[in-house]
Amino acid sequence: MRYIFILIFSLFSPPVLGQGWEDQRLFSNGTSSQTLRILSNTDTRFFAPIIESFLATQPSLSIDYLVTGSADLYDIFRTSPAEFDVVISSAMDLQFKLANDGYALPLNDIVHPNWAQWRKSLFAFSTEPAAIVINRNAFKGILTPKSRQDLIEALRARPETFKDKIGTYDVRQSGLGYFFATQDARSSETYWRLTEVFGSLNARLYCCSGDMIDDLISGRIAVAYNVLGSYALGRTDAQSEIKVILPSNFPTTMMRSALVSRETRFPTAARAFIQHITDIQADGEKAAAFPLPPLDQTAKPLISLGPELMTYLDILKRRTFIQEWESAIIQ
Amino acid sequence: MIEVGQISGSLRKRLIITLIGGGAVLAVLIYLIVRTYATQIAQQGQDSILGASVTSILDAANLRKGDIEIDFPYASFSMLKTASDDRIFYAIYQDDKFLSGYERLAKMNPKTGTGSTFGNTIFKGANVRLASASRTLVGEGLRTELSITVAQTRDSLNGTLNRIGQNVALFGAGFFLLVIILAFWATSAAIAPLARLTSSITRRGPHDLSPVISPVPREMAPLVFSLNKLMGRLDQSLTRSEDFIAEAAHRVRTPLATVRSYAEAMLQRVEKEENRRAMRSMIRAVDESSRAAGQLLDHAMITFRVDNLDRRTVNLSELVTDLVIRLTPIAEMRDVQIKLEAGEAIQVSADVILIQNAIRNLIDNALKYAPQESVVDIVIVANPRPEISIKDEGTGFPNEEMHILANRFERGSNSESITGSGLGLTIAQDVAEAHGGRLSLSNQVKGGACVTFSF
Ligand SMILES: Nc1ncnc2c1ncn2[C@@H]1O[C@H](COP(=O)(O)OP(=O)(O)OP(=O)(O)O)[C@@H](O)[C@H]1O
Ligand SMILES: [Mg+2]
């Protein structure tokens, strides 16, 4: 019997099984009959407490938590939507496109603020700004930059210090990096000047925020641009080495979002999971007990869930943007 | 019992049904027209936004070194945001080569330079509205056509349409309700003159055959005209028959008087008891006929007069005193004494001739049916209403016949040897009723009849 299951499983999901996950963890109490497969780009340590609190109320469930980068996540899910039950990502644009293209199951009875959901199928549950994170040592004796403008000036003033010491996303690889970059570019010309400065300083490009923060802590780089503040703050062990700065003029803020696959095998359990996350995250007090930043209910987000998120996903727009970005950063 | 005649349908019902039916048809028509119109407007709203989105993408296109570059603005898609979170799809084609967007999205055969074309289709399982437009780009030695299609689901539009539909339905229902109210109002307004005519005819006195003169709507004029003609003819024939009776009675009385005087003369000369008896019963028969003719004449006159009462202010005491004086010779012949009790002047508005006639008949009865050497009491009172009572000391009315004695030609069992026609009480009663009063018969406790003529 078991062999047949494995056989069927391997027949239907060779690409997924072949996937090298960034991280994979099975949350289970051993007696469970259903296993929810959650595809996420969020580090397991941010989600583990939420999943555990959820499983405490649902003893018959177990959860397979699979982590990969946001761009990969998008591709994997599109090729095999039946393999996953819940999709969580910080790349709002890609999540939006999944929902727009009909990959999400509408959940009509989820209670959630209107501005934080789209078509009852995509649910935003955290508000997280992109931050400039600096290595305290590298900025010793220099005024800490408060804005992008400050950063440009600080870098220009000491090119020899910051040469090869800047880190930012490789927007060609990282969905979230591309999202932050395009939103930055849309809001202000400063982005392009900053990128040119990065280029002139031979900035290092990262696929993922984890590596970037590691390098920052180790002192390999002095500045990490557009890293999620929550990720940097999550490294509690290294707070004496690094400092998180939210640019004062226009912080680019993203909302992490979740959707249930239209082809989920366990719609009820998946729905309950979404309700669980949104319940916690929309309530500041409850969310305080969990590592993820809550959904900011005080201010309407600058980047909302809407069709305009698809603008920069257009192949032609993307080509133009990447060209421009490459010519600025690779010099 | 009064025959109603056959009833077939009801004007009111027919009117109401026609009006309400018309209202219902109108309400549905209004609903359909407004809905269609609203749908068009709402659709135009969506179309214009889709068109604007397409145009903004087209406008951002340019040729760079033979390659198409379209750096379309954020607004191209953000303008498509709706309250219902509609999904959007788009496709960009160069000539017939797919460049970007959603590949299978149908292209609407756009014609260059003619603005956007619109249509409906199903894409990714959703009903979508789509707009397409194209533009020719000319670069160095290159001429290419770029066409854009933008599509949007119709959830928000349908939401709007449902809301509009509901409002219009509500409006239609309100309109219909108003029509119902108006229908009832209009119907009763239209029927009102008919009801007025009916009640004015019903309220008439039994002998009122005068034409209807109050104004009526044009549509009812022929009916009223016919009615008036009919009543005129009826009135005429009635008058004619009364005239005829009066004439006949008159013509009978004159020769009877002659016959009576010859019979009287003859009676003086006849000796034989047998013949005398025959003569006497002949004289009685003549008297009876003459009396009947006289009473008939009076009755006819009264019947005619009650329709057009000649009311004047009359002093009742004076009138009765006058009568008593005139009847005193007859009373004296029977040794009957008439006592009149009348207070101060009692004024009534009445037809003198009729009252005289009625009271004379009543006093006449009292004299006729009371024994010799008795007293007839006449009492006139003013309160609570003017009343004349005539009491005698005779046998009174036969009890079991009392209620029919006032009928025409009805005579009591106590009247066998007394000349009469049975019209006296009828005349008195008709006169009393014509004046809005009544005649009541009763017997006194001590014996003797009591007749009360009240106004
Ligand atoms: N005062 C009365 N006492 C007793 N009976 C009366 C009296 N007046 C009327 N009647 C009865 O009522 C009947 C009807 O009276 P009515 O006056 O109508 O007719 P009449 O006296 O018989 O005839 P006429 O028409 O000549 O008066 C009389 O026949 C008689 O029987
Ligand atoms: Mg009489």
mmCIF file of C-alpha atoms in Angstrom, chain B residues 47-61 70-73 75-77 79-80 114-118 131-135 146-150:
data_model
loop_
_atom_site.group_PDB
_atom_site.id
_atom_site.type_symbol
_atom_site.label_atom_id
_atom_site.label_comp_id
_atom_site.label_asym_id
_atom_site.label_seq_id
_atom_site.Cartn_x
_atom_site.Cartn_y
_atom_site.Cartn_z
ATOM 1 C CA ASP B 47 -15.361 50.680 -21.740
ATOM 2 C CA SER B 48 -13.981 54.160 -21.389
ATOM 3 C CA ILE B 49 -11.611 53.083 -18.620
ATOM 4 C CA LEU B 50 -10.526 50.015 -20.570
ATOM 5 C CA GLY B 51 -10.059 52.234 -23.631
ATOM 6 C CA ALA B 52 -7.994 54.698 -21.627
ATOM 7 C CA SER B 53 -5.843 51.875 -20.305
ATOM 8 C CA VAL B 54 -5.236 50.544 -23.815
ATOM 9 C CA THR B 55 -4.408 54.016 -25.087
ATOM 10 C CA SER B 56 -1.976 54.696 -22.259
ATOM 11 C CA ILE B 57 -0.094 51.502 -23.075
ATOM 12 C CA LEU B 58 -0.099 52.245 -26.813
ATOM 13 C CA ASP B 59 1.126 55.780 -26.183
ATOM 14 C CA ALA B 60 4.084 54.484 -24.177
ATOM 15 C CA ALA B 61 5.308 52.390 -27.087
ATOM 16 C CA ILE B 70 6.761 49.900 -24.023
ATOM 17 C CA ASP B 71 7.421 51.604 -20.745
ATOM 18 C CA PHE B 72 3.765 51.983 -19.890
ATOM 19 C CA PRO B 73 2.843 53.856 -16.729
ATOM 20 C CA ALA B 75 -1.611 54.150 -14.035
ATOM 21 C CA SER B 76 -2.393 51.915 -17.022
ATOM 22 C CA PHE B 77 -3.369 49.198 -14.589
ATOM 23 C CA MET B 79 -6.963 52.895 -13.286
ATOM 24 C CA LEU B 80 -8.594 49.477 -13.647
ATOM 25 C CA THR B 114 -10.164 54.134 -35.364
ATOM 26 C CA GLY B 115 -9.878 54.157 -31.588
ATOM 27 C CA SER B 116 -10.705 51.196 -29.421
ATOM 28 C CA THR B 117 -13.023 48.315 -30.222
ATOM 29 C CA PHE B 118 -14.866 46.524 -27.449
ATOM 30 C CA ALA B 131 -10.893 46.687 -25.354
ATOM 31 C CA SER B 132 -8.432 46.585 -28.214
ATOM 32 C CA ALA B 133 -6.624 49.217 -30.164
ATOM 33 C CA SER B 134 -3.630 49.319 -32.421
ATOM 34 C CA ARG B 135 -1.100 51.780 -33.645
ATOM 35 C CA LEU B 146 1.344 47.210 -32.404
ATOM 36 C CA SER B 147 -1.942 46.073 -30.973
ATOM 37 C CA ILE B 148 -3.012 45.996 -27.370
ATOM 38 C CA THR B 149 -5.930 44.246 -25.724
ATOM 39 C CA VAL B 150 -6.909 44.887 -22.138
#
